[in-house]
Amino acid sequence: MTTSLKTWSVYADDKSTPLNESDKSYFRARTRRHVHDVVLGKFMELSDDQNLTRAQLAERLQVDRAQITRWLSSPSNWTLDTLSDLLLAMACQASVEAKAIGFGETGNYHHAFTTSLDPAPKNQRSGFTSYITEGGKKLRASDPNEMTVTTTPRISVSKRR
Amino acid sequence: MSIRDEIERRVRDGALVAFEPNPPISWIRPVFLVPWINQQVTGPWKDRSDEAREMPEVRADLEHFVGGGNVPAAFGKRPSSVMLRRLSAPKRRAAGVWEIRTQTPRPGQRLFGFFAAPDVFVGVELLARDGIDFNAVAQESWAKWHQLFPGDKPVISENIHDYITENVVRLR
């Protein structure tokens, strides 16, 4: 027996098909990466705008600078407390929003190196939406009915009030 | 021929595959993989196998990379947990080899490859983290690069933005 990730439309529309370990691993990784992305992005923004440093975060949280570096390097050892602490040190708090997996958010930028390429050969495809490029910057699904996109539970950052 | 032409040629002859993100996100940083790696990352996998838990996480990390997400990066060994790391280069020729690191589930997976151009990654080797001989991997990766692109050089620079143009932070 083999297993693979489901098509996007199954994640979006089918609430009865059992989810296997691969499905769960994939979405857990997406969520971890997304949360980390938000925090790292905020740190990068404040570093540019206000010269915020890892040393300052460490001082505020009373931890080693090396610990801040580890946290900013990877979400692999994060807990929800890590999220809260890092945001607090940047005078922010998390705002969590659960959104349905669905249609509507499509990428429309295509790097110049991929504009003239066909999708992967069929035997290399993952079973997900395939792409056709046009004019250098357009991206569309080969089958409009499969034009499905998800959003993981979204966490945005807001200033503390 | 430009490196772009060469990549197109290698995709057309089946030596490389353009990694396709699951949701139709923008391809900010295209990733090209040798076919067996693409197959490994996208499945199918043996039911209840380790790879059925590991590879979906590799896939999620690659999609984050392709979609232009923020990337923590490092040159050399420290810090050790960044997503994107250029291998240490005791010998100058190792300088172009990078790894995209998926750290969970333990021991994690490492995708080795090169930047063919800014924001364009070519992955040539995928290994579980435990027991990697990094010098050997660097040599093997270079051999695969030369096999794919004889006469062409990958990006080699001390400026992180020559590899990734935006949304990257180099940690030291």
Short mmCIF file of C-alpha atoms in Angstrom, two decimals, chain A residues 43-144:
data_model
loop_
_atom_site.label_atom_id
_atom_site.label_comp_id
_atom_site.label_asym_id
_atom_site.label_seq_id
_atom_site.Cartn_x
_atom_site.Cartn_y
_atom_site.Cartn_z
CA PHE A 43 11.88 40.99 13.32
CA MET A 44 13.31 41.84 9.89
CA GLU A 45 10.94 44.78 9.58
CA LEU A 46 11.85 46.18 12.98
CA SER A 47 15.55 45.57 12.33
CA ASP A 48 15.31 47.70 9.21
CA ASP A 49 13.07 50.39 10.63
CA GLN A 50 14.24 50.64 14.21
CA ASN A 51 17.58 48.85 14.26
CA LEU A 52 16.19 46.15 16.52
CA THR A 53 18.82 43.54 17.30
CA ARG A 54 18.82 39.99 18.60
CA ALA A 55 20.76 41.27 21.62
CA GLN A 56 17.92 43.63 22.46
CA LEU A 57 15.37 40.82 22.22
CA ALA A 58 17.57 38.67 24.43
CA GLU A 59 17.88 41.42 26.96
CA ARG A 60 14.14 41.98 27.09
CA LEU A 61 13.36 38.30 27.44
CA GLN A 62 16.33 37.69 29.74
CA VAL A 63 17.66 34.81 27.69
CA ASP A 64 20.95 34.25 25.87
CA ARG A 65 21.36 35.89 22.49
CA ALA A 66 22.11 32.43 21.16
CA GLN A 67 18.63 31.34 22.17
CA ILE A 68 17.11 34.20 20.17
CA THR A 69 19.23 33.14 17.20
CA ARG A 70 18.00 29.56 17.50
CA TRP A 71 14.39 30.70 17.65
CA LEU A 72 14.76 32.97 14.64
CA SER A 73 16.62 30.25 12.74
CA SER A 74 13.92 27.64 12.89
CA PRO A 75 10.49 26.88 14.31
CA SER A 76 11.44 23.30 15.12
CA ASN A 77 11.61 23.81 18.88
CA TRP A 78 8.90 26.42 19.24
CA THR A 79 5.94 26.26 21.54
CA LEU A 80 3.07 28.70 21.65
CA ASP A 81 4.91 30.32 24.54
CA THR A 82 7.89 30.96 22.25
CA LEU A 83 5.60 32.71 19.83
CA SER A 84 4.12 34.84 22.55
CA ASP A 85 7.49 35.74 24.09
CA LEU A 86 9.13 36.77 20.83
CA LEU A 87 6.19 38.91 19.82
CA LEU A 88 5.97 40.49 23.25
CA ALA A 89 9.65 41.42 23.05
CA MET A 90 8.81 43.23 19.82
CA ALA A 91 5.80 44.96 21.44
CA CYS A 92 3.42 42.80 19.45
CA GLN A 93 0.88 40.10 20.07
CA ALA A 94 -0.51 37.33 17.93
CA SER A 95 -3.90 37.47 16.30
CA VAL A 96 -4.99 34.04 15.15
CA GLU A 97 -7.52 33.54 12.40
CA ALA A 98 -8.78 30.19 11.11
CA LYS A 99 -9.68 30.32 7.43
CA ALA A 100 -11.23 27.65 5.33
CA ILE A 101 -9.03 25.89 2.85
CA GLY A 102 -10.39 26.97 -0.44
CA PHE A 103 -10.19 28.83 -3.68
CA GLY A 104 -9.20 32.33 -4.42
CA GLU A 105 -5.57 32.97 -3.58
CA THR A 106 -3.48 32.28 -6.60
CA GLY A 107 0.04 33.19 -7.36
CA ASN A 108 0.47 35.31 -10.42
CA TYR A 109 4.19 35.87 -10.44
CA HIS A 110 6.44 33.56 -12.31
CA HIS A 111 10.19 33.73 -12.06
CA ALA A 112 11.83 34.26 -15.43
CA PHE A 113 13.45 30.84 -15.27
CA THR A 114 10.11 29.07 -15.23
CA THR A 115 8.14 31.03 -17.77
CA SER A 116 8.79 28.78 -20.70
CA LEU A 117 8.73 25.45 -18.97
CA ASP A 118 6.05 22.87 -19.26
CA PRO A 119 4.82 21.26 -16.08
CA ALA A 120 6.69 18.26 -14.79
CA PRO A 121 6.35 15.09 -16.80
CA LYS A 122 3.23 13.21 -15.86
CA ASN A 123 5.09 10.46 -14.12
CA GLN A 124 6.74 13.09 -11.93
CA ARG A 125 3.61 14.93 -10.97
CA SER A 126 2.33 14.98 -7.50
CA GLY A 127 -1.32 14.76 -8.42
CA PHE A 128 -1.87 18.41 -7.68
CA THR A 129 -2.75 21.29 -9.89
CA SER A 130 -0.45 21.73 -12.81
CA TYR A 131 0.57 25.01 -14.28
CA ILE A 132 0.82 26.68 -17.61
CA THR A 133 2.60 29.95 -17.99
CA GLU A 134 1.81 32.79 -20.30
CA GLY A 135 3.57 35.98 -21.07
CA GLY A 136 6.16 35.66 -18.40
CA LYS A 137 4.07 36.51 -15.37
CA LYS A 138 0.80 34.69 -15.56
CA LEU A 139 0.13 31.42 -13.88
CA ARG A 140 -2.97 29.37 -14.29
CA ALA A 141 -4.10 25.87 -13.63
CA SER A 142 -4.43 23.54 -16.55
CA ASP A 143 -7.90 22.69 -15.31
CA PRO A 144 -9.78 25.67 -13.89
#
